[in-house]
Every structure is written in C-alpha cells, then in structure tokens.
C-alpha cells in the first residue's frame, strides 16, 4: 500500500526530527518523496516537500527550507490542493518570522488565511491565527494581534491540544511583555513551563525559560533561566535558539 508506506515514512521522519536525529529524518522524508514521485501521489509529494522544508528550517538551512516550501506551494497550485498551499504559506511565514522579516511573514500568513474558507480546517486556522497574532505583536500592532491570539488559544484549549497550548501560552506571554502587562505575562509563561514539564517537551521548555528570563526581577534569576534554556537547547540540538539565548546572556553579562 504505497499511501500507507509514505505515511509511515513521514511519521518516522517527524519522530526522528523531534528527537534531534536529523540524518535519519532526512532519509525517511526522502524515501517518502521518492515513492510519491514514482506514483505521482501529489498530496504525498506536497507533504514530503513540507516535511523536508520543516527539517531544513529546524536545522538552520533556511535557503533549502525556502526552496522546499516553494516547491510545496507550486505543486499545490498545480493540483489546486488548497490545504497544501495553506500549510506551506504558514510554514514559510514561520521561517520569515524567525528571521525577523515580519512584513514578509505577515503577507504569507495572510495568504493562508485567505484560503481558509475553502479549506475548512479549524486546526490549521488556529495555527495561522496564532502566528498572525505573534507577527502582529512583533510589528507592534497590538490591537490587531490580540483577537487572533485569543481565538487560537481558545480553539487549542477546547481540543485540549496541550503541545499547541504551550505555544499559545508563549505567544500570549510575549504579547503581554510587549504591552507591559507583566503579571499576565508571568501567568502564561509559567503555565507553559508547567505543561512542558508534564509532557517532557524539552525544546518548548527551553523556549519558555528563555521568555521568562525577560520577566525576572533580578539579574541572577534571569541568568538562571537563561542557563536552563541553554542546557535544553544543547540537549535538543536547536542551534538557532541556542545562539539567540547566548546573545541575550552576553547582553546581560555586559551590563555588569
């Protein structure tokens, strides 16, 4: 069953990627792509491009990630596969947001949102809305950002999708840091830390500690959070976040 075989390869790849086994993940995704191309399984081809893009995004090979996401968009457009286009726009937007190219990220997220009425995927809608809220926060459009963050958070909470709730909590915390509501920011980031510990999601826990370091009242407490984050980013092989956290650590030390 060629469909099931590619589906299994994708699951192997995602599992390996989440555990820092990047070479094994790449082999699994490329096996899925090879089978999909052989039998012209366009949805599976798009999924393979999407996963290879995510892998290269995670490992910091952003040019290759962009190439794969653009292949996913082109293949989706060729087959009028709206869900594939929507997911690729979302992931490409995440890449540009991470590179601090917020206007580009916003444009891509909005392209995804425009397709949503024809896709009717509430989970994808919640992801896109959360990302829109995040990038609008970075762009200081706080009034526009908040409703998107609320709808995304409420939907994931209604599903009890705990991993996505962690991300939503992190985005809420960042929003409230930017709007100087530190009490609310502390509530949401501590909720993220609690759930990440329960689920043993070390990467998400590291991100939460990094965010919390900006809320600490003393320099020593901030440094302690930074050290915890660094340890987790090294353990989970997430070099971009590690570099970002080390930069923040250096700035704190430079303050004397």
JSON list of C-alpha atoms in Angstrom, two decimals:
[
{"chain": "A", "resi": 1, "resn": "UNK", "atom": "CA", "xyz": [0.00, 0.00, 0.00]},
{"chain": "A", "resi": 2, "resn": "UNK", "atom": "CA", "xyz": [2.03, 2.92, -1.34]},
{"chain": "A", "resi": 3, "resn": "UNK", "atom": "CA", "xyz": [-0.05, 5.51, 0.56]},
{"chain": "A", "resi": 4, "resn": "UNK", "atom": "CA", "xyz": [0.48, 3.80, 3.91]},
{"chain": "A", "resi": 5, "resn": "UNK", "atom": "CA", "xyz": [4.19, 3.29, 3.24]},
{"chain": "A", "resi": 6, "resn": "UNK", "atom": "CA", "xyz": [4.73, 7.01, 2.59]},
{"chain": "A", "resi": 7, "resn": "UNK", "atom": "CA", "xyz": [2.57, 7.88, 5.61]},
{"chain": "A", "resi": 8, "resn": "UNK", "atom": "CA", "xyz": [4.75, 5.64, 7.81]},
{"chain": "A", "resi": 9, "resn": "UNK", "atom": "CA", "xyz": [7.94, 7.18, 6.39]},
{"chain": "A", "resi": 10, "resn": "UNK", "atom": "CA", "xyz": [6.57, 10.64, 7.22]},
{"chain": "A", "resi": 11, "resn": "UNK", "atom": "CA", "xyz": [5.82, 9.56, 10.80]},
{"chain": "A", "resi": 12, "resn": "UNK", "atom": "CA", "xyz": [9.30, 8.06, 11.18]},
{"chain": "A", "resi": 13, "resn": "UNK", "atom": "CA", "xyz": [10.78, 11.30, 9.84]},
{"chain": "A", "resi": 14, "resn": "UNK", "atom": "CA", "xyz": [8.78, 13.52, 12.20]},
{"chain": "A", "resi": 15, "resn": "UNK", "atom": "CA", "xyz": [9.67, 11.33, 15.20]},
{"chain": "A", "resi": 16, "resn": "UNK", "atom": "CA", "xyz": [13.37, 11.39, 14.31]},
{"chain": "A", "resi": 17, "resn": "UNK", "atom": "CA", "xyz": [13.29, 15.16, 13.70]},
{"chain": "A", "resi": 18, "resn": "UNK", "atom": "CA", "xyz": [11.65, 15.83, 17.07]},
{"chain": "A", "resi": 19, "resn": "UNK", "atom": "CA", "xyz": [14.38, 13.75, 18.75]},
{"chain": "A", "resi": 20, "resn": "UNK", "atom": "CA", "xyz": [17.27, 15.50, 17.02]},
{"chain": "A", "resi": 21, "resn": "UNK", "atom": "CA", "xyz": [18.03, 12.54, 14.70]},
{"chain": "A", "resi": 22, "resn": "UNK", "atom": "CA", "xyz": [18.21, 14.78, 11.64]},
{"chain": "A", "resi": 23, "resn": "UNK", "atom": "CA", "xyz": [20.00, 12.47, 9.20]},
{"chain": "A", "resi": 24, "resn": "UNK", "atom": "CA", "xyz": [17.52, 9.65, 9.87]},
{"chain": "A", "resi": 25, "resn": "UNK", "atom": "CA", "xyz": [14.66, 12.14, 9.47]},
{"chain": "A", "resi": 26, "resn": "UNK", "atom": "CA", "xyz": [16.00, 13.33, 6.11]},
{"chain": "A", "resi": 27, "resn": "UNK", "atom": "CA", "xyz": [16.36, 9.74, 4.85]},
{"chain": "A", "resi": 28, "resn": "UNK", "atom": "CA", "xyz": [12.76, 8.94, 5.85]},
{"chain": "A", "resi": 29, "resn": "UNK", "atom": "CA", "xyz": [11.33, 12.07, 4.18]},
{"chain": "A", "resi": 30, "resn": "UNK", "atom": "CA", "xyz": [13.37, 11.46, 1.01]},
{"chain": "A", "resi": 31, "resn": "UNK", "atom": "CA", "xyz": [12.14, 7.85, 0.87]},
{"chain": "A", "resi": 32, "resn": "UNK", "atom": "CA", "xyz": [8.57, 9.14, 1.14]},
{"chain": "A", "resi": 33, "resn": "UNK", "atom": "CA", "xyz": [9.26, 11.68, -1.63]},
{"chain": "A", "resi": 34, "resn": "UNK", "atom": "CA", "xyz": [10.81, 9.07, -3.94]},
{"chain": "A", "resi": 35, "resn": "UNK", "atom": "CA", "xyz": [7.79, 6.77, -3.66]},
{"chain": "A", "resi": 36, "resn": "UNK", "atom": "CA", "xyz": [5.35, 9.67, -4.04]},
{"chain": "A", "resi": 37, "resn": "UNK", "atom": "CA", "xyz": [7.10, 10.93, -7.18]},
{"chain": "A", "resi": 38, "resn": "UNK", "atom": "CA", "xyz": [7.19, 7.43, -8.67]},
{"chain": "A", "resi": 39, "resn": "UNK", "atom": "CA", "xyz": [3.41, 7.09, -8.44]},
{"chain": "A", "resi": 40, "resn": "UNK", "atom": "CA", "xyz": [2.55, 10.81, -8.81]},
{"chain": "A", "resi": 41, "resn": "UNK", "atom": "CA", "xyz": [0.85, 10.96, -5.40]},
{"chain": "A", "resi": 42, "resn": "UNK", "atom": "CA", "xyz": [0.62, 14.75, -5.40]},
{"chain": "A", "resi": 43, "resn": "UNK", "atom": "CA", "xyz": [-0.67, 15.13, -1.83]},
{"chain": "A", "resi": 44, "resn": "UNK", "atom": "CA", "xyz": [2.17, 12.94, -0.58]},
{"chain": "A", "resi": 45, "resn": "UNK", "atom": "CA", "xyz": [4.67, 14.85, -2.73]},
{"chain": "A", "resi": 46, "resn": "UNK", "atom": "CA", "xyz": [3.50, 18.10, -1.12]},
{"chain": "A", "resi": 47, "resn": "UNK", "atom": "CA", "xyz": [3.72, 16.51, 2.35]},
{"chain": "A", "resi": 48, "resn": "UNK", "atom": "CA", "xyz": [7.29, 15.39, 1.61]},
{"chain": "A", "resi": 49, "resn": "UNK", "atom": "CA", "xyz": [8.32, 18.87, 0.47]},
{"chain": "A", "resi": 50, "resn": "UNK", "atom": "CA", "xyz": [6.59, 20.32, 3.52]},
{"chain": "A", "resi": 51, "resn": "UNK", "atom": "CA", "xyz": [8.45, 17.98, 5.91]},
{"chain": "A", "resi": 52, "resn": "UNK", "atom": "CA", "xyz": [11.81, 18.46, 4.19]},
{"chain": "A", "resi": 53, "resn": "UNK", "atom": "CA", "xyz": [11.25, 22.21, 4.47]},
{"chain": "A", "resi": 54, "resn": "UNK", "atom": "CA", "xyz": [10.47, 21.85, 8.18]},
{"chain": "A", "resi": 55, "resn": "UNK", "atom": "CA", "xyz": [13.61, 19.75, 8.72]},
{"chain": "A", "resi": 56, "resn": "UNK", "atom": "CA", "xyz": [15.88, 22.27, 7.00]},
{"chain": "A", "resi": 57, "resn": "UNK", "atom": "CA", "xyz": [14.13, 25.08, 8.87]},
{"chain": "A", "resi": 58, "resn": "UNK", "atom": "CA", "xyz": [14.81, 23.33, 12.17]},
{"chain": "A", "resi": 59, "resn": "UNK", "atom": "CA", "xyz": [18.47, 22.71, 11.34]},
{"chain": "A", "resi": 60, "resn": "UNK", "atom": "CA", "xyz": [19.07, 26.30, 10.20]},
{"chain": "A", "resi": 61, "resn": "UNK", "atom": "CA", "xyz": [19.41, 25.55, 6.47]},
{"chain": "A", "resi": 62, "resn": "UNK", "atom": "CA", "xyz": [16.95, 28.27, 5.64]},
{"chain": "A", "resi": 63, "resn": "UNK", "atom": "CA", "xyz": [17.69, 28.62, 1.91]},
{"chain": "A", "resi": 64, "resn": "UNK", "atom": "CA", "xyz": [16.94, 24.92, 1.40]},
{"chain": "A", "resi": 65, "resn": "UNK", "atom": "CA", "xyz": [13.85, 25.21, 3.60]},
{"chain": "A", "resi": 66, "resn": "UNK", "atom": "CA", "xyz": [12.54, 28.08, 1.45]},
{"chain": "A", "resi": 67, "resn": "UNK", "atom": "CA", "xyz": [13.18, 26.03, -1.70]},
{"chain": "A", "resi": 68, "resn": "UNK", "atom": "CA", "xyz": [11.19, 23.07, -0.36]},
{"chain": "A", "resi": 69, "resn": "UNK", "atom": "CA", "xyz": [8.30, 25.23, 0.84]},
{"chain": "A", "resi": 70, "resn": "UNK", "atom": "CA", "xyz": [8.13, 26.95, -2.54]},
{"chain": "A", "resi": 71, "resn": "UNK", "atom": "CA", "xyz": [8.08, 23.53, -4.24]},
{"chain": "A", "resi": 72, "resn": "UNK", "atom": "CA", "xyz": [5.18, 22.59, -1.94]},
{"chain": "A", "resi": 73, "resn": "UNK", "atom": "CA", "xyz": [3.31, 25.76, -2.93]},
{"chain": "A", "resi": 74, "resn": "UNK", "atom": "CA", "xyz": [3.95, 25.22, -6.66]},
{"chain": "A", "resi": 75, "resn": "UNK", "atom": "CA", "xyz": [2.83, 21.56, -6.55]},
{"chain": "A", "resi": 76, "resn": "UNK", "atom": "CA", "xyz": [-0.27, 22.52, -4.55]},
{"chain": "A", "resi": 77, "resn": "UNK", "atom": "CA", "xyz": [-1.16, 25.26, -7.03]},
{"chain": "A", "resi": 78, "resn": "UNK", "atom": "CA", "xyz": [-0.64, 22.87, -9.95]},
{"chain": "A", "resi": 79, "resn": "UNK", "atom": "CA", "xyz": [-3.18, 20.45, -8.44]},
{"chain": "A", "resi": 80, "resn": "UNK", "atom": "CA", "xyz": [-5.46, 23.06, -6.81]},
{"chain": "A", "resi": 81, "resn": "UNK", "atom": "CA", "xyz": [-4.57, 21.50, -3.45]},
{"chain": "A", "resi": 82, "resn": "UNK", "atom": "CA", "xyz": [-5.63, 24.33, -1.18]},
{"chain": "A", "resi": 83, "resn": "UNK", "atom": "CA", "xyz": [-4.75, 22.64, 2.12]},
{"chain": "A", "resi": 84, "resn": "UNK", "atom": "CA", "xyz": [-1.19, 22.08, 0.91]},
{"chain": "A", "resi": 85, "resn": "UNK", "atom": "CA", "xyz": [-0.88, 25.72, -0.14]},
{"chain": "A", "resi": 86, "resn": "UNK", "atom": "CA", "xyz": [-2.24, 26.90, 3.20]},
{"chain": "A", "resi": 87, "resn": "UNK", "atom": "CA", "xyz": [0.21, 24.78, 5.22]},
{"chain": "A", "resi": 88, "resn": "UNK", "atom": "CA", "xyz": [3.16, 25.83, 3.08]},
{"chain": "A", "resi": 89, "resn": "UNK", "atom": "CA", "xyz": [2.27, 29.53, 3.42]},
{"chain": "A", "resi": 90, "resn": "UNK", "atom": "CA", "xyz": [2.04, 29.05, 7.19]},
{"chain": "A", "resi": 91, "resn": "UNK", "atom": "CA", "xyz": [5.41, 27.32, 7.47]},
{"chain": "A", "resi": 92, "resn": "UNK", "atom": "CA", "xyz": [7.17, 29.69, 5.12]},
{"chain": "A", "resi": 93, "resn": "UNK", "atom": "CA", "xyz": [5.74, 32.54, 7.18]},
{"chain": "A", "resi": 94, "resn": "UNK", "atom": "CA", "xyz": [7.18, 30.96, 10.35]},
{"chain": "A", "resi": 95, "resn": "UNK", "atom": "CA", "xyz": [10.60, 30.87, 8.70]},
{"chain": "A", "resi": 96, "resn": "UNK", "atom": "CA", "xyz": [10.49, 34.56, 7.78]},
{"chain": "A", "resi": 97, "resn": "UNK", "atom": "CA", "xyz": [9.15, 35.46, 11.22]},
{"chain": "A", "resi": 98, "resn": "UNK", "atom": "CA", "xyz": [12.11, 33.66, 12.80]},
{"chain": "A", "resi": 99, "resn": "UNK", "atom": "CA", "xyz": [14.44, 35.68, 10.53]},
{"chain": "A", "resi": 100, "resn": "UNK", "atom": "CA", "xyz": [12.72, 38.86, 11.82]},
{"chain": "A", "resi": 101, "resn": "UNK", "atom": "CA", "xyz": [11.32, 39.57, 8.35]},
{"chain": "A", "resi": 102, "resn": "UNK", "atom": "CA", "xyz": [7.95, 40.34, 9.87]},
{"chain": "A", "resi": 103, "resn": "UNK", "atom": "CA", "xyz": [6.24, 42.01, 6.92]},
{"chain": "A", "resi": 104, "resn": "UNK", "atom": "CA", "xyz": [7.05, 39.07, 4.65]},
{"chain": "A", "resi": 105, "resn": "UNK", "atom": "CA", "xyz": [5.82, 36.67, 7.33]},
{"chain": "A", "resi": 106, "resn": "UNK", "atom": "CA", "xyz": [2.59, 38.65, 7.70]},
{"chain": "A", "resi": 107, "resn": "UNK", "atom": "CA", "xyz": [1.96, 38.57, 3.94]},
{"chain": "A", "resi": 108, "resn": "UNK", "atom": "CA", "xyz": [2.41, 34.77, 3.84]},
{"chain": "A", "resi": 109, "resn": "UNK", "atom": "CA", "xyz": [0.18, 34.14, 6.87]},
{"chain": "A", "resi": 110, "resn": "UNK", "atom": "CA", "xyz": [-2.48, 36.37, 5.35]},
{"chain": "A", "resi": 111, "resn": "UNK", "atom": "CA", "xyz": [-2.34, 34.44, 2.05]},
{"chain": "A", "resi": 112, "resn": "UNK", "atom": "CA", "xyz": [-3.02, 31.32, 4.10]},
{"chain": "A", "resi": 113, "resn": "UNK", "atom": "CA", "xyz": [-5.93, 32.96, 5.91]},
{"chain": "A", "resi": 114, "resn": "UNK", "atom": "CA", "xyz": [-7.48, 34.00, 2.58]},
{"chain": "A", "resi": 115, "resn": "UNK", "atom": "CA", "xyz": [-7.61, 30.32, 1.53]},
{"chain": "A", "resi": 116, "resn": "UNK", "atom": "CA", "xyz": [-9.03, 29.09, 4.86]},
{"chain": "A", "resi": 117, "resn": "UNK", "atom": "CA", "xyz": [-12.74, 29.41, 3.97]},
{"chain": "A", "resi": 118, "resn": "UNK", "atom": "CA", "xyz": [-12.22, 26.84, 1.18]},
{"chain": "A", "resi": 119, "resn": "UNK", "atom": "CA", "xyz": [-10.07, 24.54, 3.32]},
{"chain": "A", "resi": 120, "resn": "UNK", "atom": "CA", "xyz": [-12.33, 24.37, 6.40]},
{"chain": "A", "resi": 121, "resn": "UNK", "atom": "CA", "xyz": [-9.57, 23.10, 8.69]},
{"chain": "A", "resi": 122, "resn": "UNK", "atom": "CA", "xyz": [-10.09, 24.61, 12.15]},
{"chain": "A", "resi": 123, "resn": "UNK", "atom": "CA", "xyz": [-6.77, 23.28, 13.47]},
{"chain": "A", "resi": 124, "resn": "UNK", "atom": "CA", "xyz": [-4.86, 24.97, 10.64]},
{"chain": "A", "resi": 125, "resn": "UNK", "atom": "CA", "xyz": [-6.95, 28.11, 11.18]},
{"chain": "A", "resi": 126, "resn": "UNK", "atom": "CA", "xyz": [-5.92, 28.18, 14.84]},
{"chain": "A", "resi": 127, "resn": "UNK", "atom": "CA", "xyz": [-2.24, 27.77, 13.88]},
{"chain": "A", "resi": 128, "resn": "UNK", "atom": "CA", "xyz": [-2.43, 30.58, 11.32]},
{"chain": "A", "resi": 129, "resn": "UNK", "atom": "CA", "xyz": [-4.31, 32.87, 13.70]},
{"chain": "A", "resi": 130, "resn": "UNK", "atom": "CA", "xyz": [-1.74, 32.26, 16.44]},
{"chain": "A", "resi": 131, "resn": "UNK", "atom": "CA", "xyz": [1.08, 33.04, 14.03]},
{"chain": "A", "resi": 132, "resn": "UNK", "atom": "CA", "xyz": [-0.69, 36.16, 12.78]},
{"chain": "A", "resi": 133, "resn": "UNK", "atom": "CA", "xyz": [-1.11, 37.31, 16.37]},
{"chain": "A", "resi": 134, "resn": "UNK", "atom": "CA", "xyz": [2.58, 36.68, 17.00]},
{"chain": "A", "resi": 135, "resn": "UNK", "atom": "CA", "xyz": [3.85, 38.56, 13.95]},
{"chain": "A", "resi": 136, "resn": "UNK", "atom": "CA", "xyz": [1.45, 41.47, 14.56]},
{"chain": "A", "resi": 137, "resn": "UNK", "atom": "CA", "xyz": [2.86, 41.66, 18.10]},
{"chain": "A", "resi": 138, "resn": "UNK", "atom": "CA", "xyz": [6.37, 41.93, 16.62]},
{"chain": "A", "resi": 139, "resn": "UNK", "atom": "CA", "xyz": [5.04, 44.67, 14.33]},
{"chain": "A", "resi": 140, "resn": "UNK", "atom": "CA", "xyz": [3.57, 46.46, 17.40]},
{"chain": "A", "resi": 141, "resn": "UNK", "atom": "CA", "xyz": [0.01, 46.19, 16.05]},
{"chain": "A", "resi": 142, "resn": "UNK", "atom": "CA", "xyz": [-1.26, 45.08, 19.44]},
{"chain": "A", "resi": 143, "resn": "UNK", "atom": "CA", "xyz": [-4.93, 45.85, 18.85]},
{"chain": "A", "resi": 144, "resn": "UNK", "atom": "CA", "xyz": [-4.99, 43.63, 15.75]},
{"chain": "A", "resi": 145, "resn": "UNK", "atom": "CA", "xyz": [-2.82, 40.93, 17.33]},
{"chain": "A", "resi": 146, "resn": "UNK", "atom": "CA", "xyz": [-4.90, 40.22, 20.43]},
{"chain": "A", "resi": 147, "resn": "UNK", "atom": "CA", "xyz": [-8.11, 38.81, 18.82]},
{"chain": "A", "resi": 148, "resn": "UNK", "atom": "CA", "xyz": [-6.04, 36.40, 16.72]},
{"chain": "A", "resi": 149, "resn": "UNK", "atom": "CA", "xyz": [-4.16, 35.19, 19.80]},
{"chain": "A", "resi": 150, "resn": "UNK", "atom": "CA", "xyz": [-7.41, 34.74, 21.74]},
{"chain": "A", "resi": 151, "resn": "UNK", "atom": "CA", "xyz": [-9.13, 32.70, 19.03]},
{"chain": "A", "resi": 152, "resn": "UNK", "atom": "CA", "xyz": [-6.09, 30.48, 18.51]},
{"chain": "A", "resi": 153, "resn": "UNK", "atom": "CA", "xyz": [-5.66, 29.87, 22.24]},
{"chain": "A", "resi": 154, "resn": "UNK", "atom": "CA", "xyz": [-9.37, 29.16, 22.83]},
{"chain": "A", "resi": 155, "resn": "UNK", "atom": "CA", "xyz": [-9.51, 26.63, 20.00]},
{"chain": "A", "resi": 156, "resn": "UNK", "atom": "CA", "xyz": [-6.47, 24.66, 21.14]},
{"chain": "A", "resi": 157, "resn": "UNK", "atom": "CA", "xyz": [-7.77, 24.76, 24.70]},
{"chain": "A", "resi": 158, "resn": "UNK", "atom": "CA", "xyz": [-11.14, 23.37, 23.56]},
{"chain": "A", "resi": 159, "resn": "UNK", "atom": "CA", "xyz": [-9.28, 20.44, 21.96]},
{"chain": "A", "resi": 160, "resn": "UNK", "atom": "CA", "xyz": [-7.00, 20.02, 24.99]},
{"chain": "A", "resi": 161, "resn": "UNK", "atom": "CA", "xyz": [-4.12, 20.08, 22.46]},
{"chain": "A", "resi": 162, "resn": "UNK", "atom": "CA", "xyz": [-1.51, 20.58, 25.16]},
{"chain": "A", "resi": 163, "resn": "UNK", "atom": "CA", "xyz": [1.53, 20.96, 22.91]},
{"chain": "A", "resi": 164, "resn": "UNK", "atom": "CA", "xyz": [-0.20, 23.73, 20.97]},
{"chain": "A", "resi": 165, "resn": "UNK", "atom": "CA", "xyz": [-1.45, 25.31, 24.20]},
{"chain": "A", "resi": 166, "resn": "UNK", "atom": "CA", "xyz": [2.21, 25.62, 25.27]},
{"chain": "A", "resi": 167, "resn": "UNK", "atom": "CA", "xyz": [2.96, 27.58, 22.09]},
{"chain": "A", "resi": 168, "resn": "UNK", "atom": "CA", "xyz": [-0.16, 29.72, 22.57]},
{"chain": "A", "resi": 169, "resn": "UNK", "atom": "CA", "xyz": [0.90, 30.47, 26.16]},
{"chain": "A", "resi": 170, "resn": "UNK", "atom": "CA", "xyz": [4.35, 31.52, 24.93]},
{"chain": "A", "resi": 171, "resn": "UNK", "atom": "CA", "xyz": [2.80, 33.87, 22.36]},
{"chain": "A", "resi": 172, "resn": "UNK", "atom": "CA", "xyz": [0.47, 35.32, 24.99]},
{"chain": "A", "resi": 173, "resn": "UNK", "atom": "CA", "xyz": [3.43, 35.86, 27.33]},
{"chain": "A", "resi": 174, "resn": "UNK", "atom": "CA", "xyz": [5.42, 37.66, 24.62]},
{"chain": "A", "resi": 175, "resn": "UNK", "atom": "CA", "xyz": [2.39, 39.82, 23.82]},
{"chain": "A", "resi": 176, "resn": "UNK", "atom": "CA", "xyz": [1.94, 40.81, 27.46]},
{"chain": "A", "resi": 177, "resn": "UNK", "atom": "CA", "xyz": [5.67, 41.52, 27.87]},
{"chain": "A", "resi": 178, "resn": "UNK", "atom": "CA", "xyz": [5.46, 43.88, 24.90]},
{"chain": "A", "resi": 179, "resn": "UNK", "atom": "CA", "xyz": [2.33, 45.58, 26.27]},
{"chain": "A", "resi": 180, "resn": "UNK", "atom": "CA", "xyz": [3.90, 45.87, 29.76]},
{"chain": "A", "resi": 181, "resn": "UNK", "atom": "CA", "xyz": [1.36, 43.62, 31.48]},
{"chain": "A", "resi": 182, "resn": "UNK", "atom": "CA", "xyz": [3.96, 41.62, 33.37]},
{"chain": "A", "resi": 183, "resn": "UNK", "atom": "CA", "xyz": [1.55, 39.88, 35.73]},
{"chain": "A", "resi": 184, "resn": "UNK", "atom": "CA", "xyz": [-0.36, 38.31, 32.82]},
{"chain": "A", "resi": 185, "resn": "UNK", "atom": "CA", "xyz": [2.90, 37.51, 31.04]},
{"chain": "A", "resi": 186, "resn": "UNK", "atom": "CA", "xyz": [4.16, 35.63, 34.13]},
{"chain": "A", "resi": 187, "resn": "UNK", "atom": "CA", "xyz": [0.89, 33.69, 34.41]},
{"chain": "A", "resi": 188, "resn": "UNK", "atom": "CA", "xyz": [1.03, 32.44, 30.81]},
{"chain": "A", "resi": 189, "resn": "UNK", "atom": "CA", "xyz": [4.75, 31.65, 30.71]},
{"chain": "A", "resi": 190, "resn": "UNK", "atom": "CA", "xyz": [4.56, 29.73, 33.99]},
{"chain": "A", "resi": 191, "resn": "UNK", "atom": "CA", "xyz": [1.60, 27.78, 32.56]},
{"chain": "A", "resi": 192, "resn": "UNK", "atom": "CA", "xyz": [3.75, 26.96, 29.52]},
{"chain": "A", "resi": 193, "resn": "UNK", "atom": "CA", "xyz": [6.61, 25.76, 31.77]},
{"chain": "A", "resi": 194, "resn": "UNK", "atom": "CA", "xyz": [4.27, 23.59, 33.85]},
{"chain": "A", "resi": 195, "resn": "UNK", "atom": "CA", "xyz": [2.72, 21.87, 30.81]},
{"chain": "A", "resi": 196, "resn": "UNK", "atom": "CA", "xyz": [6.06, 21.45, 29.01]},
{"chain": "A", "resi": 197, "resn": "UNK", "atom": "CA", "xyz": [7.44, 19.70, 32.10]},
{"chain": "A", "resi": 198, "resn": "UNK", "atom": "CA", "xyz": [4.38, 17.43, 32.31]},
{"chain": "A", "resi": 199, "resn": "UNK", "atom": "CA", "xyz": [4.75, 16.44, 28.64]},
{"chain": "A", "resi": 200, "resn": "UNK", "atom": "CA", "xyz": [8.57, 16.30, 28.82]},
{"chain": "A", "resi": 201, "resn": "UNK", "atom": "CA", "xyz": [8.82, 18.65, 25.82]},
{"chain": "A", "resi": 202, "resn": "UNK", "atom": "CA", "xyz": [12.35, 19.89, 26.39]},
{"chain": "A", "resi": 203, "resn": "UNK", "atom": "CA", "xyz": [12.56, 22.24, 23.42]},
{"chain": "A", "resi": 204, "resn": "UNK", "atom": "CA", "xyz": [9.32, 24.02, 24.37]},
{"chain": "A", "resi": 205, "resn": "UNK", "atom": "CA", "xyz": [10.51, 24.16, 27.97]},
{"chain": "A", "resi": 206, "resn": "UNK", "atom": "CA", "xyz": [13.74, 25.82, 26.84]},
{"chain": "A", "resi": 207, "resn": "UNK", "atom": "CA", "xyz": [11.78, 28.43, 24.86]},
{"chain": "A", "resi": 208, "resn": "UNK", "atom": "CA", "xyz": [9.61, 29.13, 27.89]},
{"chain": "A", "resi": 209, "resn": "UNK", "atom": "CA", "xyz": [12.63, 29.62, 30.18]},
{"chain": "A", "resi": 210, "resn": "UNK", "atom": "CA", "xyz": [14.14, 31.96, 27.60]},
{"chain": "A", "resi": 211, "resn": "UNK", "atom": "CA", "xyz": [10.96, 34.09, 27.56]},
{"chain": "A", "resi": 212, "resn": "UNK", "atom": "CA", "xyz": [10.68, 34.04, 31.35]},
{"chain": "A", "resi": 213, "resn": "UNK", "atom": "CA", "xyz": [14.21, 35.41, 31.69]},
{"chain": "A", "resi": 214, "resn": "UNK", "atom": "CA", "xyz": [12.89, 38.76, 30.41]},
{"chain": "A", "resi": 215, "resn": "UNK", "atom": "CA", "xyz": [10.40, 38.86, 33.28]},
{"chain": "A", "resi": 216, "resn": "UNK", "atom": "CA", "xyz": [12.71, 38.14, 36.18]},
{"chain": "A", "resi": 217, "resn": "UNK", "atom": "CA", "xyz": [13.11, 40.92, 38.72]},
{"chain": "A", "resi": 218, "resn": "UNK", "atom": "CA", "xyz": [16.77, 40.16, 39.41]},
{"chain": "A", "resi": 219, "resn": "UNK", "atom": "CA", "xyz": [19.71, 39.60, 37.09]},
{"chain": "A", "resi": 220, "resn": "UNK", "atom": "CA", "xyz": [20.64, 36.36, 38.88]},
{"chain": "A", "resi": 221, "resn": "UNK", "atom": "CA", "xyz": [17.16, 34.90, 38.35]},
{"chain": "A", "resi": 222, "resn": "UNK", "atom": "CA", "xyz": [17.27, 35.91, 34.66]},
{"chain": "A", "resi": 223, "resn": "UNK", "atom": "CA", "xyz": [20.68, 34.25, 34.24]},
{"chain": "A", "resi": 224, "resn": "UNK", "atom": "CA", "xyz": [19.42, 31.11, 35.93]},
{"chain": "A", "resi": 225, "resn": "UNK", "atom": "CA", "xyz": [16.55, 30.88, 33.40]},
{"chain": "A", "resi": 226, "resn": "UNK", "atom": "CA", "xyz": [18.98, 31.52, 30.54]},
{"chain": "A", "resi": 227, "resn": "UNK", "atom": "CA", "xyz": [21.28, 28.72, 31.73]},
{"chain": "A", "resi": 228, "resn": "UNK", "atom": "CA", "xyz": [18.34, 26.31, 31.92]},
{"chain": "A", "resi": 229, "resn": "UNK", "atom": "CA", "xyz": [17.31, 27.29, 28.39]},
{"chain": "A", "resi": 230, "resn": "UNK", "atom": "CA", "xyz": [20.86, 26.88, 27.03]},
{"chain": "A", "resi": 231, "resn": "UNK", "atom": "CA", "xyz": [21.14, 23.42, 28.57]},
{"chain": "A", "resi": 232, "resn": "UNK", "atom": "CA", "xyz": [17.87, 22.32, 26.93]},
{"chain": "A", "resi": 233, "resn": "UNK", "atom": "CA", "xyz": [18.73, 23.79, 23.52]},
{"chain": "A", "resi": 234, "resn": "UNK", "atom": "CA", "xyz": [22.09, 21.97, 23.55]},
{"chain": "A", "resi": 235, "resn": "UNK", "atom": "CA", "xyz": [20.35, 18.75, 24.58]},
{"chain": "A", "resi": 236, "resn": "UNK", "atom": "CA", "xyz": [17.73, 19.03, 21.83]},
{"chain": "A", "resi": 237, "resn": "UNK", "atom": "CA", "xyz": [20.22, 20.21, 19.17]},
{"chain": "A", "resi": 238, "resn": "UNK", "atom": "CA", "xyz": [18.40, 23.50, 18.43]},
{"chain": "A", "resi": 239, "resn": "UNK", "atom": "CA", "xyz": [21.23, 25.78, 17.38]},
{"chain": "A", "resi": 240, "resn": "UNK", "atom": "CA", "xyz": [19.25, 28.86, 16.36]},
{"chain": "A", "resi": 241, "resn": "UNK", "atom": "CA", "xyz": [17.55, 29.16, 19.74]},
{"chain": "A", "resi": 242, "resn": "UNK", "atom": "CA", "xyz": [20.89, 28.40, 21.41]},
{"chain": "A", "resi": 243, "resn": "UNK", "atom": "CA", "xyz": [22.57, 31.28, 19.57]},
{"chain": "A", "resi": 244, "resn": "UNK", "atom": "CA", "xyz": [19.69, 33.65, 20.41]},
{"chain": "A", "resi": 245, "resn": "UNK", "atom": "CA", "xyz": [19.85, 32.73, 24.10]},
{"chain": "A", "resi": 246, "resn": "UNK", "atom": "CA", "xyz": [23.65, 33.07, 24.25]},
{"chain": "A", "resi": 247, "resn": "UNK", "atom": "CA", "xyz": [23.32, 36.54, 22.72]},
{"chain": "A", "resi": 248, "resn": "UNK", "atom": "CA", "xyz": [20.80, 37.51, 25.39]},
{"chain": "A", "resi": 249, "resn": "UNK", "atom": "CA", "xyz": [23.13, 36.04, 28.06]},
{"chain": "A", "resi": 250, "resn": "UNK", "atom": "CA", "xyz": [26.07, 38.08, 26.69]},
{"chain": "A", "resi": 251, "resn": "UNK", "atom": "CA", "xyz": [24.00, 41.28, 26.82]},
{"chain": "A", "resi": 252, "resn": "UNK", "atom": "CA", "xyz": [23.09, 40.62, 30.46]},
{"chain": "A", "resi": 253, "resn": "UNK", "atom": "CA", "xyz": [26.74, 39.99, 31.38]},
{"chain": "A", "resi": 254, "resn": "UNK", "atom": "CA", "xyz": [27.82, 43.14, 29.52]},
{"chain": "A", "resi": 255, "resn": "UNK", "atom": "CA", "xyz": [25.52, 45.21, 31.72]},
{"chain": "A", "resi": 256, "resn": "UNK", "atom": "CA", "xyz": [27.91, 44.49, 34.59]}
]
